[in-house]
XYZ file of C-alpha atoms in Angstrom:
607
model
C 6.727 -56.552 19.362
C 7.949 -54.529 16.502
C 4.544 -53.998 15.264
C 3.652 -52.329 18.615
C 6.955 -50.352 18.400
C 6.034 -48.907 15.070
C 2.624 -48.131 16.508
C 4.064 -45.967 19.142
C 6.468 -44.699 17.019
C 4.008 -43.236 14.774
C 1.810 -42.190 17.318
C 4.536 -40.592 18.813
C 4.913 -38.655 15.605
C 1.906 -37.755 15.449
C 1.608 -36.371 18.462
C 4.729 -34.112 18.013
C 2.836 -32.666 14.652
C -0.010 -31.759 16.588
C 1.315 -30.304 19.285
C 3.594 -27.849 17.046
C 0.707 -27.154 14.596
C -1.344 -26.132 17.003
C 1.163 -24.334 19.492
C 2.198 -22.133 15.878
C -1.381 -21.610 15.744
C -2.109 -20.322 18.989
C 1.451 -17.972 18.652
C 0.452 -16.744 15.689
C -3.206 -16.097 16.835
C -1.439 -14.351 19.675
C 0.741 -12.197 17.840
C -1.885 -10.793 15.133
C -4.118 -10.242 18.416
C -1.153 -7.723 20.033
C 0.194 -5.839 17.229
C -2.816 -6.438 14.785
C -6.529 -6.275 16.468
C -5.318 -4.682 20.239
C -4.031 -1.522 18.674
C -7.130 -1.077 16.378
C -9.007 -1.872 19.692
C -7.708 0.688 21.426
C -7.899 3.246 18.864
C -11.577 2.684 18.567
C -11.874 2.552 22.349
C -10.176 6.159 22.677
C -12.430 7.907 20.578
C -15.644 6.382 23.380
C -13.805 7.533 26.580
C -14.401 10.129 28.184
C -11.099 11.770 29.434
C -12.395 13.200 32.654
C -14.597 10.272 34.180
C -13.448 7.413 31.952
C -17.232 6.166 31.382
C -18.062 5.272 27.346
C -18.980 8.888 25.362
C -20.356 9.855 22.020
C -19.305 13.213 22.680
C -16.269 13.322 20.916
C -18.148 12.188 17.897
C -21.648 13.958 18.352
C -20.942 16.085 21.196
C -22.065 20.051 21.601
C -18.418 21.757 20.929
C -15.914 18.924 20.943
C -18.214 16.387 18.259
C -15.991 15.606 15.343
C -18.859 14.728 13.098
C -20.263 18.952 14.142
C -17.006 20.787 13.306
C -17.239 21.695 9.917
C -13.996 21.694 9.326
C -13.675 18.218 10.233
C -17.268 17.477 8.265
C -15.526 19.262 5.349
C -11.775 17.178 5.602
C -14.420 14.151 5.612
C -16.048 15.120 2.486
C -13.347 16.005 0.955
C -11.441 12.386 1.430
C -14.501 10.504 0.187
C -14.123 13.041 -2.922
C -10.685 12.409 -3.596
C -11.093 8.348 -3.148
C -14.083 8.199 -5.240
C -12.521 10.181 -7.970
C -9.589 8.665 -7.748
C -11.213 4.673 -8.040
C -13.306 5.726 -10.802
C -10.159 7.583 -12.740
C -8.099 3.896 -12.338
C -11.144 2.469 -13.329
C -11.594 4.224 -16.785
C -8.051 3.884 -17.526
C -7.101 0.388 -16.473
C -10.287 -1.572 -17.711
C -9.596 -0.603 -21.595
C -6.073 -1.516 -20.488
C -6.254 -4.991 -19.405
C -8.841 -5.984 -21.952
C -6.417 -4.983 -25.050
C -3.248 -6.575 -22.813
C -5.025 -9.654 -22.266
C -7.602 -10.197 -25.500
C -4.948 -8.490 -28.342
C -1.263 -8.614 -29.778
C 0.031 -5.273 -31.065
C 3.719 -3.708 -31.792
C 4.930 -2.769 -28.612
C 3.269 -4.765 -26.080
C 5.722 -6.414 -23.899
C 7.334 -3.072 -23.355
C 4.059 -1.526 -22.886
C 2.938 -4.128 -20.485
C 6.355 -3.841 -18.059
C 6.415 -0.246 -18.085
C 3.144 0.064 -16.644
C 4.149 -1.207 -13.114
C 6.735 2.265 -13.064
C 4.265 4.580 -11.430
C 4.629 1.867 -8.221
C 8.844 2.492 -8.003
C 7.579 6.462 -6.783
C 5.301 7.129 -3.959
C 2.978 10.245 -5.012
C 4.472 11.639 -1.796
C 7.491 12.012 -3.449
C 6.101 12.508 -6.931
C 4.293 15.744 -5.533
C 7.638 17.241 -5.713
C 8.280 16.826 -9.496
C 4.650 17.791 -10.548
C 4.907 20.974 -8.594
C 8.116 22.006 -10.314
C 6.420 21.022 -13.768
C 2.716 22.738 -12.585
C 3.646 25.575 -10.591
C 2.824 28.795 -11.152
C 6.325 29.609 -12.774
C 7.273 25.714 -13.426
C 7.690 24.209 -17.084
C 4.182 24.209 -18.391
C 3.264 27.817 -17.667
C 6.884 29.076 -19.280
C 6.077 26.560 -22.713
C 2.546 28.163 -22.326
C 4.118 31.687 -22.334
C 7.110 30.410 -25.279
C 3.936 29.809 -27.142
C 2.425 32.587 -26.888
C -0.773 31.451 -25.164
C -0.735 32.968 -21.671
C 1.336 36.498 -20.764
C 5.357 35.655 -19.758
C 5.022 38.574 -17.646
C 2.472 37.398 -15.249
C 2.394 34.552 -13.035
C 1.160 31.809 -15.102
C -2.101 29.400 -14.540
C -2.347 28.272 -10.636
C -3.248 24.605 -10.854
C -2.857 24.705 -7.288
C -4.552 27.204 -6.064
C -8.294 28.825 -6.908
C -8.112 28.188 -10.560
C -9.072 24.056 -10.286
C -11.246 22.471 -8.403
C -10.978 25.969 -6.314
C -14.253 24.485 -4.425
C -12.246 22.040 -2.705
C -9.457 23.960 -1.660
C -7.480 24.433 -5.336
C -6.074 21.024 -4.759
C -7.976 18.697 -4.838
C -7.477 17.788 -8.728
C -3.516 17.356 -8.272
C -3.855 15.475 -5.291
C -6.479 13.043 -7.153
C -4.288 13.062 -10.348
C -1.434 12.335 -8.655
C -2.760 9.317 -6.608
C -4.445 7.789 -9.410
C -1.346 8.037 -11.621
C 0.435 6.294 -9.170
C -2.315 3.509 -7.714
C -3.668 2.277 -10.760
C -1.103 -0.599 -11.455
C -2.207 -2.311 -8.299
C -6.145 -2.033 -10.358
C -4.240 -2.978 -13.580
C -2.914 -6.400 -11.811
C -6.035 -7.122 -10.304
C -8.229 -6.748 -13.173
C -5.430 -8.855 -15.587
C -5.529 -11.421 -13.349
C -9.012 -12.069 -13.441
C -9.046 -11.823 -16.980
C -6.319 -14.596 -17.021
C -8.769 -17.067 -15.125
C -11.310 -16.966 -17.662
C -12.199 -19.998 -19.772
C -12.279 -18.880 -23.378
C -14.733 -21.558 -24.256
C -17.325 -19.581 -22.939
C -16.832 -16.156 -24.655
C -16.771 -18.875 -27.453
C -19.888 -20.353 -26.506
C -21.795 -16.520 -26.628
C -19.774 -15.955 -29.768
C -21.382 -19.098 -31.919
C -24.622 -18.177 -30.233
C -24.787 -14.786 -32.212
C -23.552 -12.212 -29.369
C -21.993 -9.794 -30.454
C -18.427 -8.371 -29.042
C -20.342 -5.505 -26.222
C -22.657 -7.779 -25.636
C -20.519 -10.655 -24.504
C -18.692 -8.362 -22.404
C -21.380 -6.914 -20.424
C -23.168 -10.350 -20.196
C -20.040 -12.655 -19.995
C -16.606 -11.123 -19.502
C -17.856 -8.748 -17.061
C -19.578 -10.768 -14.423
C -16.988 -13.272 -14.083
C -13.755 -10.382 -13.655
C -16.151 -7.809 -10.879
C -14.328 -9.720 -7.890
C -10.840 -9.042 -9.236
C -12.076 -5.370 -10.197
C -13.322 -5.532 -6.861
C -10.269 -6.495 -4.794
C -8.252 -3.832 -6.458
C -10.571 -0.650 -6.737
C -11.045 -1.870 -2.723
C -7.722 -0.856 -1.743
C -7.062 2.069 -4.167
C -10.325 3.693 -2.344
C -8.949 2.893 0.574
C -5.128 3.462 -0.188
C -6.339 7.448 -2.057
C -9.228 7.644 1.486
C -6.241 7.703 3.641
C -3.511 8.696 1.972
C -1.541 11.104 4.140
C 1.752 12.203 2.048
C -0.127 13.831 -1.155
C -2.064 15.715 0.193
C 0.780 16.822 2.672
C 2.983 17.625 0.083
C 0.449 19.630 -1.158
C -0.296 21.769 1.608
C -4.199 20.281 1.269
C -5.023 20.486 5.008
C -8.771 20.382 4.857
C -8.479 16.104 4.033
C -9.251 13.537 7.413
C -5.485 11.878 7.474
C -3.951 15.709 7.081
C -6.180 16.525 9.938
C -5.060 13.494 11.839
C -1.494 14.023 11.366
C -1.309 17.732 12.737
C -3.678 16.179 15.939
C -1.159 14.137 17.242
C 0.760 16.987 18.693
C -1.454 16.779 21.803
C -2.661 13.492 21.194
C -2.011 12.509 25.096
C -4.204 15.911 26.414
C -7.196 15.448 23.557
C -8.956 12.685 22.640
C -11.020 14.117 19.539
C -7.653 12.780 17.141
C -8.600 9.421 18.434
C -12.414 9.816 17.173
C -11.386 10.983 13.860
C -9.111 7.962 13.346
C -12.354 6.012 14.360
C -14.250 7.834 11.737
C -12.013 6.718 8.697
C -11.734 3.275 9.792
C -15.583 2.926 9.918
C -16.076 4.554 6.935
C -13.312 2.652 5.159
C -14.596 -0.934 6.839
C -18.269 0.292 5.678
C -17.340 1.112 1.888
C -15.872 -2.436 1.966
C -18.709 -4.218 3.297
C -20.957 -2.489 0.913
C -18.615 -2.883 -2.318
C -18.778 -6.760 -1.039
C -22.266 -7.504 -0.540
C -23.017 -5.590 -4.109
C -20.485 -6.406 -6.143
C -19.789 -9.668 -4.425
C -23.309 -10.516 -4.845
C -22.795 -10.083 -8.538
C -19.924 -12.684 -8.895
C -20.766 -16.193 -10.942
C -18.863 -19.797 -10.796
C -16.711 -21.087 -13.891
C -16.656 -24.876 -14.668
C -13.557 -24.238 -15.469
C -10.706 -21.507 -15.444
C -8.634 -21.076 -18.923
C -8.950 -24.565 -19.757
C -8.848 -23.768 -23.704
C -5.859 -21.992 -25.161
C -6.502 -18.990 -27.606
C -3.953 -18.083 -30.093
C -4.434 -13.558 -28.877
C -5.457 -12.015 -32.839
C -2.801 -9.323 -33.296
C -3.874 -5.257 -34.264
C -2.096 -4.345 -37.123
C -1.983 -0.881 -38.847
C -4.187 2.035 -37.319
C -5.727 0.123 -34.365
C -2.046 -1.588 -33.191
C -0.909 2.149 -33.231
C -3.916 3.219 -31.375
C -3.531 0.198 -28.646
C 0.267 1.386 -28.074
C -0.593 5.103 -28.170
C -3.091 4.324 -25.243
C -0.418 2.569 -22.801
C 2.191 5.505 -24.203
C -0.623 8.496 -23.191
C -1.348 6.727 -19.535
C 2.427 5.510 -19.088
C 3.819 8.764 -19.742
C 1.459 10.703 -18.098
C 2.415 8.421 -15.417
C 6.310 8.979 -15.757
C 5.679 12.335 -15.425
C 6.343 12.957 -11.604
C 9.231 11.205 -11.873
C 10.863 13.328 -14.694
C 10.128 16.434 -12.244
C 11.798 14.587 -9.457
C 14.794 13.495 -12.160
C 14.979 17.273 -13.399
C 14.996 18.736 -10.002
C 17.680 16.744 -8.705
C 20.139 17.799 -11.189
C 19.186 21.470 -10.876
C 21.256 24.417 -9.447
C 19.465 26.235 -7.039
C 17.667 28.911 -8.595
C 17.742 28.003 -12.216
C 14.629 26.269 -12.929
C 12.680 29.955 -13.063
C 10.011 31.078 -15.653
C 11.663 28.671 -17.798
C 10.773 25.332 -19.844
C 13.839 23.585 -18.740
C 16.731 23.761 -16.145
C 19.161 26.524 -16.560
C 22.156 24.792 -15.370
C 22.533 21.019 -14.652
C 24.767 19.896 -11.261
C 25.371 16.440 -9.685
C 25.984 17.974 -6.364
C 22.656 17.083 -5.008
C 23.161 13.123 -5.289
C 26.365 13.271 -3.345
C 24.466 15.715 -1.136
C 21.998 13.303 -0.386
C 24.570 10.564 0.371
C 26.419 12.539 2.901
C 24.143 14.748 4.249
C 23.318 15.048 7.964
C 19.656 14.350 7.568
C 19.710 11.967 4.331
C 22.539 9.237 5.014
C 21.138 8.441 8.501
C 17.740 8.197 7.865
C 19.009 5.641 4.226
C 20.462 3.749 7.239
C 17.550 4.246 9.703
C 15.224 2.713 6.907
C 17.675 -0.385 5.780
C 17.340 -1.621 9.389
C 13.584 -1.211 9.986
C 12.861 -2.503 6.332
C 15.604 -5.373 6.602
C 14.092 -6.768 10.461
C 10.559 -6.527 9.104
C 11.502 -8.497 6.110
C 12.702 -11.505 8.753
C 9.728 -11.016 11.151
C 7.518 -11.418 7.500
C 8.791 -14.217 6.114
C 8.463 -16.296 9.661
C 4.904 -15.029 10.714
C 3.645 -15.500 6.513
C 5.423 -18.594 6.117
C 3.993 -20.099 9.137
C 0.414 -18.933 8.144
C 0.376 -20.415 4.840
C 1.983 -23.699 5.509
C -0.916 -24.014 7.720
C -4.036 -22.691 5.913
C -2.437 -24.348 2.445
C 0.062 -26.914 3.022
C -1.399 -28.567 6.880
C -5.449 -27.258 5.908
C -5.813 -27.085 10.366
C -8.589 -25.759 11.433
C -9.165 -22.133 12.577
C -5.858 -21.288 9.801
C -8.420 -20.078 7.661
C -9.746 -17.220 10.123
C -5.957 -16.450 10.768
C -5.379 -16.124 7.008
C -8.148 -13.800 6.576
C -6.928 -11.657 9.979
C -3.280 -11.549 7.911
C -4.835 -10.088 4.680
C -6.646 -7.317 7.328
C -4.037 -4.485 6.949
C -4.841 -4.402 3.221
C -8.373 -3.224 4.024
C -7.128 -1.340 7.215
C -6.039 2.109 6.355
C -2.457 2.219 7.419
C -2.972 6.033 8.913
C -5.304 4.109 11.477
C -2.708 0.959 12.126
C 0.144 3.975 12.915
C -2.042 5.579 14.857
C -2.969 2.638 16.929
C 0.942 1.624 17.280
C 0.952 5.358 19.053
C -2.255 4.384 21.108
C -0.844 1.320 21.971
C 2.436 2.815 23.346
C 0.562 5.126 25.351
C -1.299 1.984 26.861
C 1.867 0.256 27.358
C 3.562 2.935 29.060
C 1.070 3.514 31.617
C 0.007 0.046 32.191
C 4.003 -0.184 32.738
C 4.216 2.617 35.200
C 5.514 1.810 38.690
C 6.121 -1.653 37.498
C 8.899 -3.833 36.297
C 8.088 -3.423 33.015
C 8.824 0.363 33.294
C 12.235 0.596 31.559
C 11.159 -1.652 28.668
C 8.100 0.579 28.151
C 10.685 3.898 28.324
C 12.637 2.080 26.022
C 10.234 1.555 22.964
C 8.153 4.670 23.859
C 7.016 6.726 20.506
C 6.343 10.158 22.346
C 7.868 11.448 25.637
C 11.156 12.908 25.885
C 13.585 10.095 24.692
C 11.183 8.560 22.352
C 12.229 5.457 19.824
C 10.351 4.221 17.666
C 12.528 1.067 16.492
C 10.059 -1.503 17.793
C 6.800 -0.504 16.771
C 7.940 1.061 13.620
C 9.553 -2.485 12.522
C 6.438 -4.342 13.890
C 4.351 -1.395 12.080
C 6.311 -1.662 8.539
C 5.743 -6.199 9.204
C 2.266 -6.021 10.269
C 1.257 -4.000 6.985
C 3.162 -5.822 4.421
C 2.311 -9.081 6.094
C -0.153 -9.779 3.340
C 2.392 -9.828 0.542
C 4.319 -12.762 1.667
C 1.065 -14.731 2.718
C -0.241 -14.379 -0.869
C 2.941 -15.502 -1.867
C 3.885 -17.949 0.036
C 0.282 -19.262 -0.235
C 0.547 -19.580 -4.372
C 3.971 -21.155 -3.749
C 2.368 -24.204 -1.414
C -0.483 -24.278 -3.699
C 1.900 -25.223 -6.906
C 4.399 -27.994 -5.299
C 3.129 -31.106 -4.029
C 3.309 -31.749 0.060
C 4.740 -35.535 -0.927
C 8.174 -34.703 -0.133
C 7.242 -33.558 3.385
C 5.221 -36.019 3.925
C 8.182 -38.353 3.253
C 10.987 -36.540 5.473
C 8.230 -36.587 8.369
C 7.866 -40.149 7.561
C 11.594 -40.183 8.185
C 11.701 -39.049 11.446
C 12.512 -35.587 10.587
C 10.760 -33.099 13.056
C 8.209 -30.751 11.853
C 10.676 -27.461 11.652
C 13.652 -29.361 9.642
C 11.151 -30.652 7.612
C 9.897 -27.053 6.716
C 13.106 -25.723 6.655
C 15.421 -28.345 4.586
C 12.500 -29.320 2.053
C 9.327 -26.884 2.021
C 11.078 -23.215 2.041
C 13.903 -24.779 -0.668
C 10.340 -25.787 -3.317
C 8.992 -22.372 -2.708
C 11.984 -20.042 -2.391
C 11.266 -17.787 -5.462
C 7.859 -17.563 -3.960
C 9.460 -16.271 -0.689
C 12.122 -14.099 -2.402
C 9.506 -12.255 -4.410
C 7.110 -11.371 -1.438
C 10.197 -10.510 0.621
C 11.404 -7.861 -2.325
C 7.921 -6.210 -2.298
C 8.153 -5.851 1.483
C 11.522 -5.032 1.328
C 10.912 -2.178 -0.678
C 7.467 -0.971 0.432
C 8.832 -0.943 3.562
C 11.133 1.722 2.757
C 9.317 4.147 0.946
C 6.613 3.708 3.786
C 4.628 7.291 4.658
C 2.121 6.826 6.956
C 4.241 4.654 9.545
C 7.429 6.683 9.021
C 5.699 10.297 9.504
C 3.792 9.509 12.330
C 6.104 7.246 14.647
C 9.163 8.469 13.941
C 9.448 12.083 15.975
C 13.361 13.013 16.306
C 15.884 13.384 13.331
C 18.266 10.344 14.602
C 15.036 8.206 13.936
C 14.062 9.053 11.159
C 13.513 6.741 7.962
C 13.859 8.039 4.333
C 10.134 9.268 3.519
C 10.151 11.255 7.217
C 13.719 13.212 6.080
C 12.438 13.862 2.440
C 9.328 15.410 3.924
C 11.527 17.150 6.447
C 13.910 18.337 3.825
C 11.376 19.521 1.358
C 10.092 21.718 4.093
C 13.834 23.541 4.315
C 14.691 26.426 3.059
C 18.329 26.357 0.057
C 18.658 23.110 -1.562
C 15.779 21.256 1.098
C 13.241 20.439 -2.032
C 16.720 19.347 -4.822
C 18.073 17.082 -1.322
C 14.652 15.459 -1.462
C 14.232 15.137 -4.985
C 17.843 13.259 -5.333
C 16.687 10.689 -2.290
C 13.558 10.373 -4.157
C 15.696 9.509 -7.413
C 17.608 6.705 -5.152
C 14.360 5.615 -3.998
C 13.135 4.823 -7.690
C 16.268 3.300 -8.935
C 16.252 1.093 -5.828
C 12.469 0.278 -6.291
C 13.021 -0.483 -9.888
C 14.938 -3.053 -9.300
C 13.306 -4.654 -6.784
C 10.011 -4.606 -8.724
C 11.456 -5.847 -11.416
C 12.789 -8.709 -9.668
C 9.385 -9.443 -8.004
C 7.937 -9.597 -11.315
C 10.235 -11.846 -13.538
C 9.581 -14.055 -10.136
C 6.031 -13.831 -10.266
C 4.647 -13.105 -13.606
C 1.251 -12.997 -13.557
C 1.286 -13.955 -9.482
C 2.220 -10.528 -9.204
C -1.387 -9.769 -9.153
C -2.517 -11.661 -6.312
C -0.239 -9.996 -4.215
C -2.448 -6.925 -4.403
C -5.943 -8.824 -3.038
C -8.211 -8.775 -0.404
């Protein structure tokens, strides 16, 4: 008798994991398909129907007056974004490869400053950086008046315009700022990638090619290089994709003739004209296709270890000339980096007006960081930003959690496909997933109309007259940085052992406690890392924040910078002291995330 109570116990048990594994599968499924693949969907399906009739159109792509793909000026913003993302990915790539190899192969004076300080250019977005380089590059900014101290161009004429006609004047004057300024600021996320691969290689097999006579080029073209193009890979992917659709540098820099810039200023009449939705369709295809093609040559290219780093090297150390040379190649690309941020720095603590034809500020004030504290615009959009940042960080670390305890920890089937479907915004360019969180309120609000759901749809609206955008933009900020806590979470499961959970289930102890009082206390750091990085990407968000957010009381910290930069007095010094809270914040979050996750840090950046 006790036997068959035991039995039916268990099965019991059993039962009770099944049915919650696979009802958080099916809810989780069902989320990613709302707020993930539905708005995408109907994106894509806006730019193929035809406002008058509502049948399925090319016109709006191919069509005699109203094509996308036939308006130059669209043909030359497309152009133009595929220029600025290749340059950009092959820029990172020249100056991170040389990078990793020395921090991962060599010792040298210096390196474990080196090696932290090149994750800074990540605490600034290059939306905000734009500001400091134009008060460094402009026309009457800090280089031109050293140029003029020195003698080398005339003091009493405007000095070189590195924004205008002068550089790259082909592509609108811009185009080499804009490129500069992205790649300054996206090559970490190449840096981690590429170091991490490195990491995983078995040193027995450089070894191996070393006793066999190759020679130190040769082994790295035939060996080194092979085994590290999918890490390459997975981070050049999303800095072409990140610099493709990048919306806030080019903004800042008045480059209108780029796809996203051309998206953003389309949304005024979004609801009357559907070509905005066919030029969202564009980038995403062209984004998805780069991908597909990057994966099935690179990919193809990719060879098995035995093993991954299963012999320890003791890393020779560069003494004399070449040590010097190694840390004069991280100083030269980390303070190129920095730059940006010293304009932002310097033009915060400017008085108005004093940072004229001259190599340094005039007069120094603190003003502007109170200022941005108090002011009408900056302290309620700080707030604004803690509250959509703070409920996405909750709604990630459920919805991750749950993913990866059931692709790693519970290995059910079909939690592979929704792994892969929460590592999607990473290769989705967030310009298209805002843009489909403003299709899918449209949807919403006139599948709503007449109907119960009426007042909810008012409610959440993102255009109309009382628009507010909390909902989507804290589903928009989770849905993007969804990926970080995944990857996270996922490396966590992967290094503790499931015994212990196995033994409170064995307990009696219901699927949630067991998750709850054993599983998140094992990988906690994990969790606290991922949340940081979403935490603070979250707040320094462009895309999201420019597009949703439409009135001032809504508006998060990147939407008020941009609005204040754009103001007349002390707009562009407001902005740049936000900016400088932004940085300090963001330095200390990345910093935590990365004593957390070391190397991990890496994966966190991977498609």
């Amino acid at each position: 008798m006790g036997m068959g109570n035991s039995s039916i116990i268990g099965l019991s048990h059993h039962w009770r994991r099944a049915v919650f594994r696979y009802g958080l599968l099916v809810g989780l499924f069902a989320v990613l398909a709302a707020f993930l693949i539905w708005p995408i969907a109907l994106t894509v399906g806006g730019g193929f129907i035809d406002e008058e009739t509502g049948a399925w159109t090319v016109k709006y792509f191919w069509g005699e007056g109203l094509g996308v793909l036939r308006d130059p000026l669209y043909q030359k913003g497309l152009v133009n974004s595929l220029l600025i993302a290749t340059a950009t990915t092959t820029l990172c790539l020249l100056v991170t490869l040389p990078m990793a190899l020395l921090a991962s192969r060599y010792d040298f004076p210096g390196k474990a400053v080196m090696t932290s300080l090149v994750l800074v250019p990540l605490i600034l977005p290059p939306f905000v950086g734009a500001i400091g380089i134009q008060a460094l590059l402009g026309r009457f900014g800090m280089f031109n008046s050293l140029l003029s101290k020195m003698g080398m161009i005339d003091g009493a004429a405007p000095g070189i315009d590195f924004f205008g006609g002068g550089i790259g004047g082909g592509l609108g004057g811009r185009f080499v700022p804009v490129v500069l300024m992205e790649a300054l600021h996206l090559y970490p996320i190449l840096y981690l990638n590429t170091v991490a691969a490195l990491s995983n290689l078995d040193p027995s097999l450089d070894e191996a090619a070393l006793n066999l006579g190759a020679g130190r080029w040769k082994r790295f073209w035939r060996c080194t290089l092979p085994l590290i193009v999918p890490g390459i890979f997975a981070g050049a992917t999303i800095v072409f994709i990140w610099s493709f659709t990048e919306l806030g540098t080019p903004l800042m820099f008045e480059f209108k003739t780029v796809m996203p810039v051309q998206v953003f200023y389309g949304l005024t009449d979004i609801e009357a004209n559907p070509r905005p939705f066919a030029l969202v369709v564009v980038m995403l295809t062209v984004a998805v296709a780069c991908y597909v093609v990057g994966k099935w040559v690179f990919g193809g290219r990719a060879y098995a270890m035995q093993g991954k780093a299963t012999a320890a090297t003791h890393l020779p150390r560069l003494r004399g000339l070449r040590g010097m040379a190694a840390l004069m190649f991280f100083g030269v690309v980390i303070g190129a980096a920095v730059l940006p941020h010293v304009g932002v720095v310097l033009s915060s603590v400017t008085v108005d007006g004093t940072w004229y034809r001259s190599v340094l500020p005039g007069q120094f004030t603190g003003e502007h960081f109170a200022n941005a504290l108090t002011h009408e615009l900056a302290l309620p959009s700080i707030l604004n930003s803690l509250i959509y940042a703070g409920l996405s960080v909750v709604l990630c670390v459920v919805l991750g959690l749950a993913i990866s305890y059931l692709n790693v920890r519970v290995k059910l089937r079909g939690a592979g496909v929704l792994d892969a479907l929460a590592m999607l915004p990473l290769a989705v360019p967030g310009i298209v997933m805002a843009f489909g969180y403003v299709a899918l309120s449209l949807w919403f609000g006139r599948y709503a109309q007449g109907t119960f759901l009426q007042p909810l749809a008012e409610a959440i609206a993102i255009r109309g007259q009382n628009p507010n955008p909390l909902v989507f933009l804290v589903i928009a900020y989770t849905i993007r940085r969804l990926p970080y806590i995944v990857r996270a979470a996922s490396a966590g499961l992967e290094q503790t052992s499931g015994d212990l959970e196995e033994a409170a289930l064995n307990l009696g102890a219901t699927p949630a406690m067991a998750i709850r009082r054993v599983v998140v206390p094992l990988i906690l750091a994990n969790l606290i890392a991922g949340a940081i990085l979403v935490f603070s990407f979250a707040m320094l968000e462009v895309s999201d924040s420019l597009i949703l957010a439409s009135k001032q009381e809504h508006y998060p910290v990147t939407k008020a910078i941009w609005e204040l930069f754009n103001r007349l007095g002390d707009g562009p010094a407001l902005a740049s002291a936000m900016g400088v809270w932004a940085m300090v914040f963001l330095t200390v979050t990345l910093v935590g995330a990365s004593v957390m996750m070391g190397k991990k840090l890496g994966e966190i950046f991977r498609v």
